Structures are given as C-alpha cells and as structure tokens.
mmCIF file of C-alpha atoms and ligand atoms in Angstrom:
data_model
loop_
_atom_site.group_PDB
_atom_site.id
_atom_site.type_symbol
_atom_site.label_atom_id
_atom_site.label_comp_id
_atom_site.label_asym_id
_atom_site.label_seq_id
_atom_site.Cartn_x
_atom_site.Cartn_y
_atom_site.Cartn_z
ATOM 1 C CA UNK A 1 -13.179 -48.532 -3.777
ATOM 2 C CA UNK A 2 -15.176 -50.293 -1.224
ATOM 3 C CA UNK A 3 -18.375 -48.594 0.051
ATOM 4 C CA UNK A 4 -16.766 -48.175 3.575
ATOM 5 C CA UNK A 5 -14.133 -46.246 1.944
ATOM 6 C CA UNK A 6 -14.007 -42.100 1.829
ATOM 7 C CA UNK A 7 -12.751 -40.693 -1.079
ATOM 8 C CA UNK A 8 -11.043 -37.285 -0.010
ATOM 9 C CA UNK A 9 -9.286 -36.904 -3.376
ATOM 10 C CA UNK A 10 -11.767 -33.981 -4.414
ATOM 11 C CA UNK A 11 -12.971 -33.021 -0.795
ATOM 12 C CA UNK A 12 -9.289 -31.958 -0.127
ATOM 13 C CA UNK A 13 -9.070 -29.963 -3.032
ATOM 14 C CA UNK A 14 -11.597 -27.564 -2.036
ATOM 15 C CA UNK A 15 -10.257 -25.864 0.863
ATOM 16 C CA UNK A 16 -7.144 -24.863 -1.656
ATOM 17 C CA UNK A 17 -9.387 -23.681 -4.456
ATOM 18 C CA UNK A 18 -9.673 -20.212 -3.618
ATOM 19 C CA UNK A 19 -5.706 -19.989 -3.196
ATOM 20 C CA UNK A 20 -4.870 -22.022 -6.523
ATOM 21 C CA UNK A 21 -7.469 -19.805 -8.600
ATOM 22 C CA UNK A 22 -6.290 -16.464 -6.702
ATOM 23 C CA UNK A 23 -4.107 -15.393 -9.541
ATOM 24 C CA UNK A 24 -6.669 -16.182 -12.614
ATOM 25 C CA UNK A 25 -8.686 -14.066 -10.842
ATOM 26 C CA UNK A 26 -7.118 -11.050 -10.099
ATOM 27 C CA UNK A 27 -5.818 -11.314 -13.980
ATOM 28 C CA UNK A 28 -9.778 -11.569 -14.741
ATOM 29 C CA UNK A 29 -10.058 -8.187 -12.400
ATOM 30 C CA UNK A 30 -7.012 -6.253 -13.971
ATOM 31 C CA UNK A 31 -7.811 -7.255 -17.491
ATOM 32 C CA UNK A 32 -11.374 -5.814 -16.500
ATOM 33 C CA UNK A 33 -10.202 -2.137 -15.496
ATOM 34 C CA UNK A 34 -7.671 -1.785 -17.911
ATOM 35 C CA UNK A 35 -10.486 -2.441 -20.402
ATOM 36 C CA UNK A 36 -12.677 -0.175 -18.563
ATOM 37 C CA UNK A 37 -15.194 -2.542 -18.429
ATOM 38 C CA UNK A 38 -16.541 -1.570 -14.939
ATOM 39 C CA UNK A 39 -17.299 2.245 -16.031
ATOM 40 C CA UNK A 40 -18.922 1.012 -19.044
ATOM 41 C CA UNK A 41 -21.306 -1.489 -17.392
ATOM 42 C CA UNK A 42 -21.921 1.548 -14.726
ATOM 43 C CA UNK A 43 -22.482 3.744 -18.173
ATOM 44 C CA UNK A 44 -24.414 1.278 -19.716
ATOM 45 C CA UNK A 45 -25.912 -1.339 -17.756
ATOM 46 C CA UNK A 46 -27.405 -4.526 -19.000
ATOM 47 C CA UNK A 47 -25.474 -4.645 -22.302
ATOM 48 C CA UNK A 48 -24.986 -7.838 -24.036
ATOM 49 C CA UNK A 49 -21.457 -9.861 -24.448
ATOM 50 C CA UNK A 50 -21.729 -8.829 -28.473
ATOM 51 C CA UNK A 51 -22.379 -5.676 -27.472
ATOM 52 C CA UNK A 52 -19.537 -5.553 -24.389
ATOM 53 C CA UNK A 53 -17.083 -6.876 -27.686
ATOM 54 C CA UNK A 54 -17.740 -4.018 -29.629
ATOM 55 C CA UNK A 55 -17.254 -1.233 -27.477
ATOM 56 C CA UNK A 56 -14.210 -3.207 -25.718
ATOM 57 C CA UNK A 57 -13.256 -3.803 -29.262
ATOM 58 C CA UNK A 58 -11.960 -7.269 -29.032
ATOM 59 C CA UNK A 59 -13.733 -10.482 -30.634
ATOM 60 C CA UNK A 60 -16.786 -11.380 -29.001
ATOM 61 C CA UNK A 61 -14.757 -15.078 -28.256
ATOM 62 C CA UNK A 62 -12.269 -14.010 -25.943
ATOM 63 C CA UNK A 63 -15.095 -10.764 -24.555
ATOM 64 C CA UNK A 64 -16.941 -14.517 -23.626
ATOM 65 C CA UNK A 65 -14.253 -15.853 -21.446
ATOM 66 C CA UNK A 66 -13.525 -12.199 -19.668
ATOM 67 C CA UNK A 67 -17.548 -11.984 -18.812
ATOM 68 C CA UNK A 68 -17.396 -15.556 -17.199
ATOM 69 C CA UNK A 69 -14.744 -15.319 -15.237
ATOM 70 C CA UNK A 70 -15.533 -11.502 -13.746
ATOM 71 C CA UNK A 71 -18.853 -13.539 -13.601
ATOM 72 C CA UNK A 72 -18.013 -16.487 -11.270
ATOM 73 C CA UNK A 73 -15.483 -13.913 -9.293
ATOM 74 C CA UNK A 74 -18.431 -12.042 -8.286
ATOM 75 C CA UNK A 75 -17.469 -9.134 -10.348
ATOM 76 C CA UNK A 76 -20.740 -9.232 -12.735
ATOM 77 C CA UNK A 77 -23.833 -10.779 -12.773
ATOM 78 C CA UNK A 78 -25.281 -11.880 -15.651
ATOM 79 C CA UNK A 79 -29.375 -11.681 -16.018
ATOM 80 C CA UNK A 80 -30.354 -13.917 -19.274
ATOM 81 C CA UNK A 81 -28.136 -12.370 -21.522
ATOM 82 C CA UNK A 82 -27.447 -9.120 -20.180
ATOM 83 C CA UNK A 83 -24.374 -7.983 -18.109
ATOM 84 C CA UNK A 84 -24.501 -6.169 -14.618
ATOM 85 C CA UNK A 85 -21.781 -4.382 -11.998
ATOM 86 C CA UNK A 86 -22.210 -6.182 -8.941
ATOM 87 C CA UNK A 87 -21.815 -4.623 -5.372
ATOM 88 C CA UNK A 88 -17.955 -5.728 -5.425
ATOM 89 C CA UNK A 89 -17.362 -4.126 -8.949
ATOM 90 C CA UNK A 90 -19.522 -0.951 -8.568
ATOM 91 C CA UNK A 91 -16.304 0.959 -6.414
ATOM 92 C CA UNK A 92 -14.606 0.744 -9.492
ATOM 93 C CA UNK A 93 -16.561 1.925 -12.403
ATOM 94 C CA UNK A 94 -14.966 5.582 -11.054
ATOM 95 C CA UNK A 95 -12.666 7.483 -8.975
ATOM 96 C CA UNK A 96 -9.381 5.553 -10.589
ATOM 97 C CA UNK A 97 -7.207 7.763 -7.881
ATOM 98 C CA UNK A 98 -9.035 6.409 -4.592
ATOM 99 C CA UNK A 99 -9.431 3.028 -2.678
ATOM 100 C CA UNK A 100 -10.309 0.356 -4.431
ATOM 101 C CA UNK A 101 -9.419 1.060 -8.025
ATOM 102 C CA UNK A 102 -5.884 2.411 -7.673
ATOM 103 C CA UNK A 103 -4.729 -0.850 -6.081
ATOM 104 C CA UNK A 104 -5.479 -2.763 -9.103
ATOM 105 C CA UNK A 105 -2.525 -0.664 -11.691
ATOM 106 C CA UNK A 106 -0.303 -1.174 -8.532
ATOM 107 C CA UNK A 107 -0.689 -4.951 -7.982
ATOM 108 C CA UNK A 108 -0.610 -5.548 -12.174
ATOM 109 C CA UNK A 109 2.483 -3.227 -12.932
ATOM 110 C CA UNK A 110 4.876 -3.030 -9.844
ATOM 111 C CA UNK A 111 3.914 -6.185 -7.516
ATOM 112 C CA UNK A 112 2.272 -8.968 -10.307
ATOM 113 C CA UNK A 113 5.909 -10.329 -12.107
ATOM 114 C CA UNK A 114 8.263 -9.556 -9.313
ATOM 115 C CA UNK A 115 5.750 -11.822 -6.484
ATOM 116 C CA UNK A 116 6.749 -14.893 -8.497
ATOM 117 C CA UNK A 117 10.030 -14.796 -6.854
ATOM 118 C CA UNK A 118 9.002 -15.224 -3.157
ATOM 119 C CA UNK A 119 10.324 -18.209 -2.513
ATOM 120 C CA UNK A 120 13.528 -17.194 -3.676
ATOM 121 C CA UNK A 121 13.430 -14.038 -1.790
ATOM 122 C CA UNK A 122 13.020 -15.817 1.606
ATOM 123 C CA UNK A 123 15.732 -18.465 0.662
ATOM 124 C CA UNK A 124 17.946 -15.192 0.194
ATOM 125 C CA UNK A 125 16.917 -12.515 2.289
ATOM 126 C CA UNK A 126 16.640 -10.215 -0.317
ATOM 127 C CA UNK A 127 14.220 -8.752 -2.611
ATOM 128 C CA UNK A 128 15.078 -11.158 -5.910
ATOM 129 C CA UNK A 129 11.288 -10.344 -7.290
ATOM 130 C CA UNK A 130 12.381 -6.550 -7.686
ATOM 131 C CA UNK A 131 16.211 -7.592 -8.693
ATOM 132 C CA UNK A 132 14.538 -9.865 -11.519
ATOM 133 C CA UNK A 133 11.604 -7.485 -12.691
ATOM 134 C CA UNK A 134 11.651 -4.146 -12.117
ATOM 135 C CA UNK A 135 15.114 -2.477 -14.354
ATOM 136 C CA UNK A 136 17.351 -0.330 -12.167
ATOM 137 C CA UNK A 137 20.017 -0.399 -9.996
ATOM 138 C CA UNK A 138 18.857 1.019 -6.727
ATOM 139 C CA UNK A 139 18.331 -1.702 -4.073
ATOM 140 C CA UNK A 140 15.261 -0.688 -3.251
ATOM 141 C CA UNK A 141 12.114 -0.365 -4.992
ATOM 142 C CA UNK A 142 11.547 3.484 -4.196
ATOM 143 C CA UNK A 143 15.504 3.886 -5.701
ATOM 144 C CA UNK A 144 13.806 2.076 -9.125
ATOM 145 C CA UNK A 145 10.764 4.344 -9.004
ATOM 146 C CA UNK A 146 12.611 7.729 -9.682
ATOM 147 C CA UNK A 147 13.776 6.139 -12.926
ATOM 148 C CA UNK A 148 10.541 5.149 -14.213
ATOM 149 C CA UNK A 149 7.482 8.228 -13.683
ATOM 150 C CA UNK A 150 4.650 5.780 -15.087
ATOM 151 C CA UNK A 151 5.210 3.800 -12.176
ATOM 152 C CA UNK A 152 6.100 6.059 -9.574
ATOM 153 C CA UNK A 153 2.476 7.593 -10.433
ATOM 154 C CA UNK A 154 0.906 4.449 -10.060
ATOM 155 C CA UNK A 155 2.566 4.064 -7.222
ATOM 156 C CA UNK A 156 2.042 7.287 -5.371
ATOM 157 C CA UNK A 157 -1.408 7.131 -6.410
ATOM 158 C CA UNK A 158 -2.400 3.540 -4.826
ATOM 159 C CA UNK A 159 -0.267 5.124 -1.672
ATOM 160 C CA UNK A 160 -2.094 8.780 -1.832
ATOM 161 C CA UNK A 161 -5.656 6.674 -1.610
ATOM 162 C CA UNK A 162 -4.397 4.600 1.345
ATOM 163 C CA UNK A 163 -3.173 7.626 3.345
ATOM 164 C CA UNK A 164 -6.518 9.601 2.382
ATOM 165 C CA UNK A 165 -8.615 7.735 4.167
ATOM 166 C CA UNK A 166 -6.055 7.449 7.038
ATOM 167 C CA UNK A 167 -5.043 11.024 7.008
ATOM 168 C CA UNK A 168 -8.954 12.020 6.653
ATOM 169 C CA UNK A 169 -9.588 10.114 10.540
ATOM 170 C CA UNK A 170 -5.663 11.284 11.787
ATOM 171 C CA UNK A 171 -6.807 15.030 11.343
ATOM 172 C CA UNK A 172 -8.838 14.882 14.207
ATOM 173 C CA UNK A 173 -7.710 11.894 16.133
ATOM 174 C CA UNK A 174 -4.104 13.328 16.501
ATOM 175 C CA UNK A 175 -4.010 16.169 18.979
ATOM 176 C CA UNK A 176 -1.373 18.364 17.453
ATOM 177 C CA UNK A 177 -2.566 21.531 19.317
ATOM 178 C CA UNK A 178 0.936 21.309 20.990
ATOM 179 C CA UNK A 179 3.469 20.758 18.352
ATOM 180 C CA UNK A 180 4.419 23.424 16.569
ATOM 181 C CA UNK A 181 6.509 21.656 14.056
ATOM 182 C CA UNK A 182 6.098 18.622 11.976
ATOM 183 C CA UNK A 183 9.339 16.227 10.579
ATOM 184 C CA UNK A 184 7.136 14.013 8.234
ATOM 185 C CA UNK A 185 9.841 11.046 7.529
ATOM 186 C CA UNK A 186 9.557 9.349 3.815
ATOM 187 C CA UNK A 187 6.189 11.851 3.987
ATOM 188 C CA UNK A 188 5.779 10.650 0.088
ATOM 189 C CA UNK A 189 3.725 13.350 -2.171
ATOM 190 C CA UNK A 190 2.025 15.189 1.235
ATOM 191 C CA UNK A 191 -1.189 13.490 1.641
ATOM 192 C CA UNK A 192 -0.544 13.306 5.280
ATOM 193 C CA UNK A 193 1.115 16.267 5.574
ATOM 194 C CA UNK A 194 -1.448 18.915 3.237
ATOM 195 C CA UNK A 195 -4.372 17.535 5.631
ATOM 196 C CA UNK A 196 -2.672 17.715 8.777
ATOM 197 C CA UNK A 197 -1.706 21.489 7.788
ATOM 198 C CA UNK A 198 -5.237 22.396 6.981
ATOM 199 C CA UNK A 199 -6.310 21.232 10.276
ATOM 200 C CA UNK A 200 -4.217 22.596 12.392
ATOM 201 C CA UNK A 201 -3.660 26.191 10.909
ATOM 202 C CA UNK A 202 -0.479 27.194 13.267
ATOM 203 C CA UNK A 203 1.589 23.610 11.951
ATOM 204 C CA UNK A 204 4.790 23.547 10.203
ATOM 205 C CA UNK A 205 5.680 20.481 8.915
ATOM 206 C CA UNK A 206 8.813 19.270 7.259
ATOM 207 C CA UNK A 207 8.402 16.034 4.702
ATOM 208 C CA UNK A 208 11.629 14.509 4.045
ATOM 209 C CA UNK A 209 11.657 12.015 1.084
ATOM 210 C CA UNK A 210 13.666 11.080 -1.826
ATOM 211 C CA UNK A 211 14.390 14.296 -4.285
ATOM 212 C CA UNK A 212 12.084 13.386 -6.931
ATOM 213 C CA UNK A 213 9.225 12.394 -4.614
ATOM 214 C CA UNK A 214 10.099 15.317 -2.450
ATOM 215 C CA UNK A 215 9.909 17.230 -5.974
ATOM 216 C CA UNK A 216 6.300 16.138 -6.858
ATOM 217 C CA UNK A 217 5.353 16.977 -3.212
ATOM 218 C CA UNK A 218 6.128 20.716 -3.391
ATOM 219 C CA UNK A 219 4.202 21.343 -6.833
ATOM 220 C CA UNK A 220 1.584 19.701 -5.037
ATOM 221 C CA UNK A 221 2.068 22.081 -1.712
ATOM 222 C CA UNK A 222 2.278 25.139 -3.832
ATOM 223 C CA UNK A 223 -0.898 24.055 -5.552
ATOM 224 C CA UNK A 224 -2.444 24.012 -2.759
ATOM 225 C CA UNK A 225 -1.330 26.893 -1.208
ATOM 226 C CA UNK A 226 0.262 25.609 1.968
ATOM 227 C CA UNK A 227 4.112 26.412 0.504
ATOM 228 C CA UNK A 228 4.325 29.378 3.394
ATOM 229 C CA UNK A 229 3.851 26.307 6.089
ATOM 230 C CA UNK A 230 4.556 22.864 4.620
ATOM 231 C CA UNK A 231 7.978 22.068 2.567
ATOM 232 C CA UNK A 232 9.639 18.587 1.607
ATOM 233 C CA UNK A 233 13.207 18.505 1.450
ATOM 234 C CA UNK A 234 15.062 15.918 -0.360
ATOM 235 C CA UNK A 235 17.304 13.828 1.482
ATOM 236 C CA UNK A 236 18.007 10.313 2.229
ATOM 237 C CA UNK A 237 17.673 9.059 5.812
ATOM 238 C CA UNK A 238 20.021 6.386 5.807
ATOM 239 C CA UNK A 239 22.991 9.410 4.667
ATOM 240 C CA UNK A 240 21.617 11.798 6.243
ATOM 241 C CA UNK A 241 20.869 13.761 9.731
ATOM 242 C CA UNK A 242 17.199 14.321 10.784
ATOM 243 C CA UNK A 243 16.424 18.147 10.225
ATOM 244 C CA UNK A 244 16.553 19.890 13.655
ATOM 245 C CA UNK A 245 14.341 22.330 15.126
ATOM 246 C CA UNK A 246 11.135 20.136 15.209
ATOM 247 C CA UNK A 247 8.654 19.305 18.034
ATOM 248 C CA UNK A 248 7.548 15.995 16.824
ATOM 249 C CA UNK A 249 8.431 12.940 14.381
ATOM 250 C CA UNK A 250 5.975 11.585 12.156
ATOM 251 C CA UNK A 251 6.962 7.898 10.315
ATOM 252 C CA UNK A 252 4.075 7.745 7.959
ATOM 253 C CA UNK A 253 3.678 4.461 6.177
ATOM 254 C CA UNK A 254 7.657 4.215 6.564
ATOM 255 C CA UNK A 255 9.506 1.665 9.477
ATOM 256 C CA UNK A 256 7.805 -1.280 7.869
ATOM 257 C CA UNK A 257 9.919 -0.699 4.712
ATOM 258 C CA UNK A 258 13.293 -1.350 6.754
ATOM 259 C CA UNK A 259 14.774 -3.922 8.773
ATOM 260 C CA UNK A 260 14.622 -4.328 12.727
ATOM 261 C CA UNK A 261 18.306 -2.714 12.931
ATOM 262 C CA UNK A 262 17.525 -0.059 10.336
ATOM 263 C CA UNK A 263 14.082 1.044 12.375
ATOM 264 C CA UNK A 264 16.262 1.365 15.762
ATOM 265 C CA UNK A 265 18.664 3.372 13.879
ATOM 266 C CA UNK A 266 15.711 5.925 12.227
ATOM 267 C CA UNK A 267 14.142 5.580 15.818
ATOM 268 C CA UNK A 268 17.567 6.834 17.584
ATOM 269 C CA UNK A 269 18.030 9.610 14.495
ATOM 270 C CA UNK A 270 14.758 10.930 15.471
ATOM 271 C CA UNK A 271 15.327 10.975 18.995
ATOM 272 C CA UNK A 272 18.487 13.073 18.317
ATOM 273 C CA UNK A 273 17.216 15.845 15.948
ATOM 274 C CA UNK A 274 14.209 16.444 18.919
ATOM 275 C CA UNK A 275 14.206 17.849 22.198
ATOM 276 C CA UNK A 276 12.872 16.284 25.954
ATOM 277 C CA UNK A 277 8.906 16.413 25.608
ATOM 278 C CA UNK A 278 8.858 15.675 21.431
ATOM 279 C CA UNK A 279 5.875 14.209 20.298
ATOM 280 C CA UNK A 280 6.817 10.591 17.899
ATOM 281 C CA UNK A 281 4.155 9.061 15.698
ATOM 282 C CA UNK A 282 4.395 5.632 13.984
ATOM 283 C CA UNK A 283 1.853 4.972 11.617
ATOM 284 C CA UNK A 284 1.717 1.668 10.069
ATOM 285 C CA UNK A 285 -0.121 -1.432 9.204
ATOM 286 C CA UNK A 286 -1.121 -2.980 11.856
ATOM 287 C CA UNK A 287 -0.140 -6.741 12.873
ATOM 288 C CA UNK A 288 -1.231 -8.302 16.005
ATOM 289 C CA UNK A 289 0.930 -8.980 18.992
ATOM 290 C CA UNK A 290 0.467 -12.583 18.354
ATOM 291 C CA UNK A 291 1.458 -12.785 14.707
ATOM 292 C CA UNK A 292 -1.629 -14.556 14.104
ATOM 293 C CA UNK A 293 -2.438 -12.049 11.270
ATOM 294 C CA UNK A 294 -4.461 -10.339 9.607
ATOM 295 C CA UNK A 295 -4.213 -10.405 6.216
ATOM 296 C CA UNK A 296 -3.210 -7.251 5.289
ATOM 297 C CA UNK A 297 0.078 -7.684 7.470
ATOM 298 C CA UNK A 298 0.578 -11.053 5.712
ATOM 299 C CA UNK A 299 0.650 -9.480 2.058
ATOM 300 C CA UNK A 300 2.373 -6.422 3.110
ATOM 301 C CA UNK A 301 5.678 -8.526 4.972
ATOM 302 C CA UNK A 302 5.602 -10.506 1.193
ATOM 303 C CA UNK A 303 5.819 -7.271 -0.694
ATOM 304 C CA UNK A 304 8.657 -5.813 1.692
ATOM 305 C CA UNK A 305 11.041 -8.717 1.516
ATOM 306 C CA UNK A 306 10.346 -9.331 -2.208
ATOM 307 C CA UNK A 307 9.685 -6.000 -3.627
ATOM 308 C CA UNK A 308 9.874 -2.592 -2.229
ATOM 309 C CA UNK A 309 13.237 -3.487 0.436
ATOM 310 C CA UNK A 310 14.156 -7.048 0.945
ATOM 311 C CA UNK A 311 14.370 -6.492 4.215
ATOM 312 C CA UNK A 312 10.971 -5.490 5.914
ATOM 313 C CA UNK A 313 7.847 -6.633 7.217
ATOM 314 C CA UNK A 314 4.879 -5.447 9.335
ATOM 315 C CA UNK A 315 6.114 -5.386 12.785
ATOM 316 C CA UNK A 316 4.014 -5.446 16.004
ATOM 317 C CA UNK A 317 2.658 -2.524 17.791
ATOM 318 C CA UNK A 318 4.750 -4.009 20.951
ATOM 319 C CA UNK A 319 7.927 -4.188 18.759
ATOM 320 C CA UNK A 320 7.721 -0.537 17.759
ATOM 321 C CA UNK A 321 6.719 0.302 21.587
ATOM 322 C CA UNK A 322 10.011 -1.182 22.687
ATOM 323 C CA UNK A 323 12.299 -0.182 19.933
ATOM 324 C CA UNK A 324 11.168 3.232 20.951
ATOM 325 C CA UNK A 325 11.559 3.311 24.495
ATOM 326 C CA UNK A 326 15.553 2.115 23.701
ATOM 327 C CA UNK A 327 16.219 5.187 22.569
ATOM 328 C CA UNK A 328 14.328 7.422 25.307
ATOM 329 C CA UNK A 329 11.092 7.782 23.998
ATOM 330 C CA UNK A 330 7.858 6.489 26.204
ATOM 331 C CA UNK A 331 4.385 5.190 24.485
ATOM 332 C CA UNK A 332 1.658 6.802 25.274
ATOM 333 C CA UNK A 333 -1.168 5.242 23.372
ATOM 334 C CA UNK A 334 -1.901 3.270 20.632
ATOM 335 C CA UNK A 335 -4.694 4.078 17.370
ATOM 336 C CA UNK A 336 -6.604 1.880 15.157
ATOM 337 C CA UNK A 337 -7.141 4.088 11.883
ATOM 338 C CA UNK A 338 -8.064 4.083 7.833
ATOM 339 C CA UNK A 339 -8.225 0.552 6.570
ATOM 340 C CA UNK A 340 -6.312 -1.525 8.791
ATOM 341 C CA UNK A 341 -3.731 0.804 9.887
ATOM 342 C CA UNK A 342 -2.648 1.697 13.404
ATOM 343 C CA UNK A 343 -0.901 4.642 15.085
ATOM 344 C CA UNK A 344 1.928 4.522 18.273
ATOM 345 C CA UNK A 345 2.266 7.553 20.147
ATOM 346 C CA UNK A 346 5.302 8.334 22.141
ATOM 347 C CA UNK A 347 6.947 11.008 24.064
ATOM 348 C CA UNK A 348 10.681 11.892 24.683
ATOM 349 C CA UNK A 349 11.702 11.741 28.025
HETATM 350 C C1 SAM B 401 5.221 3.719 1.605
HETATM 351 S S1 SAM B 401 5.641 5.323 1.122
HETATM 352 C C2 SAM B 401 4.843 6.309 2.378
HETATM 353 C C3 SAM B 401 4.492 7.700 1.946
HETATM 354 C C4 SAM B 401 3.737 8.547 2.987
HETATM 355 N N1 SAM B 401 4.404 8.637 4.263
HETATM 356 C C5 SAM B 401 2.339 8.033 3.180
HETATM 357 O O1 SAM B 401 2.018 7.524 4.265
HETATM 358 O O2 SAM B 401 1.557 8.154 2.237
HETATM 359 C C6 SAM B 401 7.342 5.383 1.597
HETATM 360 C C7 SAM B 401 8.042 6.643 1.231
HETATM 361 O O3 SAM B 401 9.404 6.538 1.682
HETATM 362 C C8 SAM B 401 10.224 7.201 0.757
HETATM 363 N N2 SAM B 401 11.611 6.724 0.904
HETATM 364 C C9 SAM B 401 12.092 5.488 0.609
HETATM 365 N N3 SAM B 401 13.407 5.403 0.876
HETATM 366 C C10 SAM B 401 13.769 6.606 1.380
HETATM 367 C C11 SAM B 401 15.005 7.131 1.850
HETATM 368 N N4 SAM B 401 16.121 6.393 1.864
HETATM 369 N N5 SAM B 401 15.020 8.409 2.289
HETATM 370 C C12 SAM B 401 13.885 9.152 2.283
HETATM 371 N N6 SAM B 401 12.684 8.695 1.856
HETATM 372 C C13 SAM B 401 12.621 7.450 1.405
HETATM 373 C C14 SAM B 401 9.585 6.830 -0.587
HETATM 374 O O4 SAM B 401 9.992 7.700 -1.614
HETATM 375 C C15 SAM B 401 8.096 6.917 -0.263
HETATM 376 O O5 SAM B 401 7.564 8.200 -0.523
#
C-alpha cells in the first residue's frame, strides 16, 4: 500500500464492534446471574478468580474467561488480582424480582433462541422464532406460556418490575377521582391494577386476561386484600365481549402485542362495552412520531413480530390518537411515564 493510501479495513470495523460482540456479551451477563456471581462479589468483595472458582464451583480455567469478559463489559473491575461489582453490576447483586435483574431470566429463557429467527420472521410475517423454539401450539407466545409455569413466572416477573415502576408514577399522575370502575384489558397478574386500587380507595377495577394469568392474579388480589374491589376474569378478547358496566378502559402494556386491524377492533370493543363520557387509557412503550426510535421501541417491534404475536410492534402515540378517535373516542393528553413508557388519554364522545 502506498503511503497516500488509507487503510479503512480495521477503521470500518469499529463502528460494528459493539453490535457483532452484543450477543457474547449478554451470554457473559446471563452466565453471570445464573451463577450468582453479582450477589457474591456484593457478599464478598475483592475475592480472587481461585477463590470466585470455588464458591462458583467450576474450574478456575473457564471462572478465568467469565471474569474477563464481565471485565471488559464493564460488569467487574478487577484491582491487581482481586474482583469488584462495578456501578453497572451492583443493581443486580439483589432484588431478582425488580428492574434490572428480572430482565436478564427473560431475555436468556423466552427471547435468546427464538431472536435467531428474525429474519425469517419479517420474510414471513409471522412469529417463526416462537414457532421454532418455544413448544406449544398456541399462536401466540402468552397461548405457550400457560403450558409452561417456569416461564410464565419469569415472564410475569420481568413484566411485574416494568409495570412497578410505571404503576408506582400512574398512581398519582392518573386522575381517577371520576371513574368509578376500572376494565383493566390483558391487566396480567394486577400490578397495575393492586396499586391503582390502593390509591384510589372508592375504585373497582375489572382485569381481564387469559384464565391462568387471570388465576395467578386473584391469589395475588386476595393476598392482598383488595378481593372485595379488584377481580380478574378470564376471558379472551379476541372471542369475547368487553365486560359492561365500566366507566373507563385501561390497555396496560397490551395494543402493541396486536396488529393495526386487531388494535381498531379492541379499540371499537371498548368503545362499545362504555358509555358517552368513559375515560380510555393506552399505556405503552413509547415510539416517536417520526419512527426515528428509541431503542426500546426498536427491540420491543423485534420481539412482537418474532416472539410474543407475529404481528405487533410499538406504534406511535399519533397512531393510537387516531385509531381512537375512529371509533368515537377524543385524546385528551398524552404521559411520559416508568422507563420509557407513555400514556394516551381519551374520552368518549
Ligand atoms: C405484556 S402483558 C401486560 C400485562 C399488564 N397489563 C402489565 O402492564 O403489566 C400482556 C398480557 O396480555 C394477556 N393476553 C394475551 N393475549 C390475551 C387474550 N387473547 N385475551 C386476554 N388477555 C391476553 C397476557 O396474558 C398478558 O398478561
């Protein structure tokens, strides 16, 4: 190569590094909690790797290989020859239930395998990842779920943290001083629900969800004592009629399952089982107007078409805005909430 010459052969490499190495590194991660090694470096900090081998009880040759790569993923930092939790790692050394850790079980065991069929998936329009991977015969991944409880806890659990710290802000961001009862559609095991009930002490709410989530949800009503107020009733939405008698609609976490013609069709359902002056709620991911991002949106429309429906994504605030309207109900506002998630506000006309 002449002197004149630039070589870009390694220069252009770089800015694809962190996409090519993505999946060594979250294997480095998962390998990492299910070892525990985060609450044992928060237990015992400053151990060495013979001493991270023993109590991991692997060889100390492949406990070498784990401690550099959580090392160079920022996950540990290594001081001579003594091991550390790093800011990024410290979150989950505890609390396995809550945001960050219960993410990690649910990308390893439900979205790892089944991701390697995107490309099929969008040459299809269908969810191939979950067809190939996950046993079952349900179309959808919620249908697989109630056949397999190890998952549907992992599941439910990464989805409980998420709608913690959204239903934690919605308690007193949501004015439900009007409504005087709740339809909480796909409501899942009542985290929105149980804290929207304890807020707001005169509330009904109805969940409606799948019989074995709606199941799980009432043990976990009862044991909290809110069964006089809050009940889920199993049903499934695309059979079924919206139960009537409510004042306002919540979709928690739900329309970005389904596609655009199934969301108008929930959207008209719960404009039917609801009078003139009904509150509706859409809570969901948010994704810009512009489909520029973020990232959240990006991995969540990935995980819909492959995985959990083959058929969603995460719409725009505008698209759920007009969808709405269609079918008689106006917007009224829209909320930024929890991590990354967004609430549209509507009322029937
Ligand atoms: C992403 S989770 C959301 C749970 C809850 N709303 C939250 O925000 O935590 C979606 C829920 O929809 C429920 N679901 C899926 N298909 C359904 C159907 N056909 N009828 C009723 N519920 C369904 C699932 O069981 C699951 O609980």
């Amino acid at each position: 190569m002449s002197d004149t010459q630039i070589d870009t052969s390694t220069n252009s490499i770089e800015p694809l590094r962190e996409l090519f190495y993505g999946h060594y590194r979250f294997q480095y991660l998962s390998a990492a909690c299910q070892f525990g090694l985060f609450e044992l470096l928060g237990r015992e900090p400053g151990i060495t790797r013979k001493e991270v081998a023993e109590r991991l009880g692997i060889q100390e040759q492949p406990a070498r290989i784990l401690l550099l790569g959580c090392t160079s993923a920022g996950l540990l930092r290594k001081e001579e020859d003594r091991y550390f939790n790093t800011p990024v790692s410290e979150p989950l050394a505890g609390k396995l239930d809550d945001i960050p850790a219960a993410f990690v079980p649910w990308e390893q065991q439900i979205n790892y395998r089944p991701m390697f069929w995107f490309y099929e998936s969008l040459k299809e329009y269908s969810n191939v990842g979950l067809q190939r991977e996950i046993p079952g015969a349900s179309p959808t991944l919620y249908g697989r779920l109630a056949e397999d409880p190890a998952k549907e806890t992992v599941f439910h659990n990464m989805m409980g943290s998420v709608s913690r710290v959204m239903a934690e802000e919605l308690v007193d961001r949501l004015d439900l001083s009007k409504v005087t009862h709740l339809l909480d559609i796909g409501g899942g095991t009542a985290v929105n629900a149980t804290h929207l009930a304890r807020r707001w002490p005169h509330l009904q709410i109805t969940i409606a969800d799948l019989p074995t989530v709606a199941e799980r949800a009432n043990e976990k009503i009862a044991s909290l004592g809110l069964s006089d107020r809050v009940r889920a009733v199993g049903l499934d939405v695309f059979k079924d009629e919206f139960p009537k008698g409510c004042d306002a609609v919540l979709f928690g976490h739900f329309l970005e399952i389904w596609s655009i013609e199934r969301n108008r069709e929930l959207i008209a359902k719960a404009a039917r089982a609801v009078e003139s002056g009904a509150s509706l709620f859409v809570a969901t991911p948010e994704a810009y107007d512009d489909e520029t991002g973020p990232d959240v949106a990006a991995a969540l429309s990935a995980y819909f078409l492959t995985i959990a429906s083959g058929e969603g994504m995460v719409y725009t605030m505008r698209e759920y805005e007009e969808w709405a309207s269609e079918v008689g109900f106006e917007a009224t506002g829209r909320l930024s909430v929890g991590i990354g998630d967004a609430v549209i506000t509507g009322v029937k006309r």
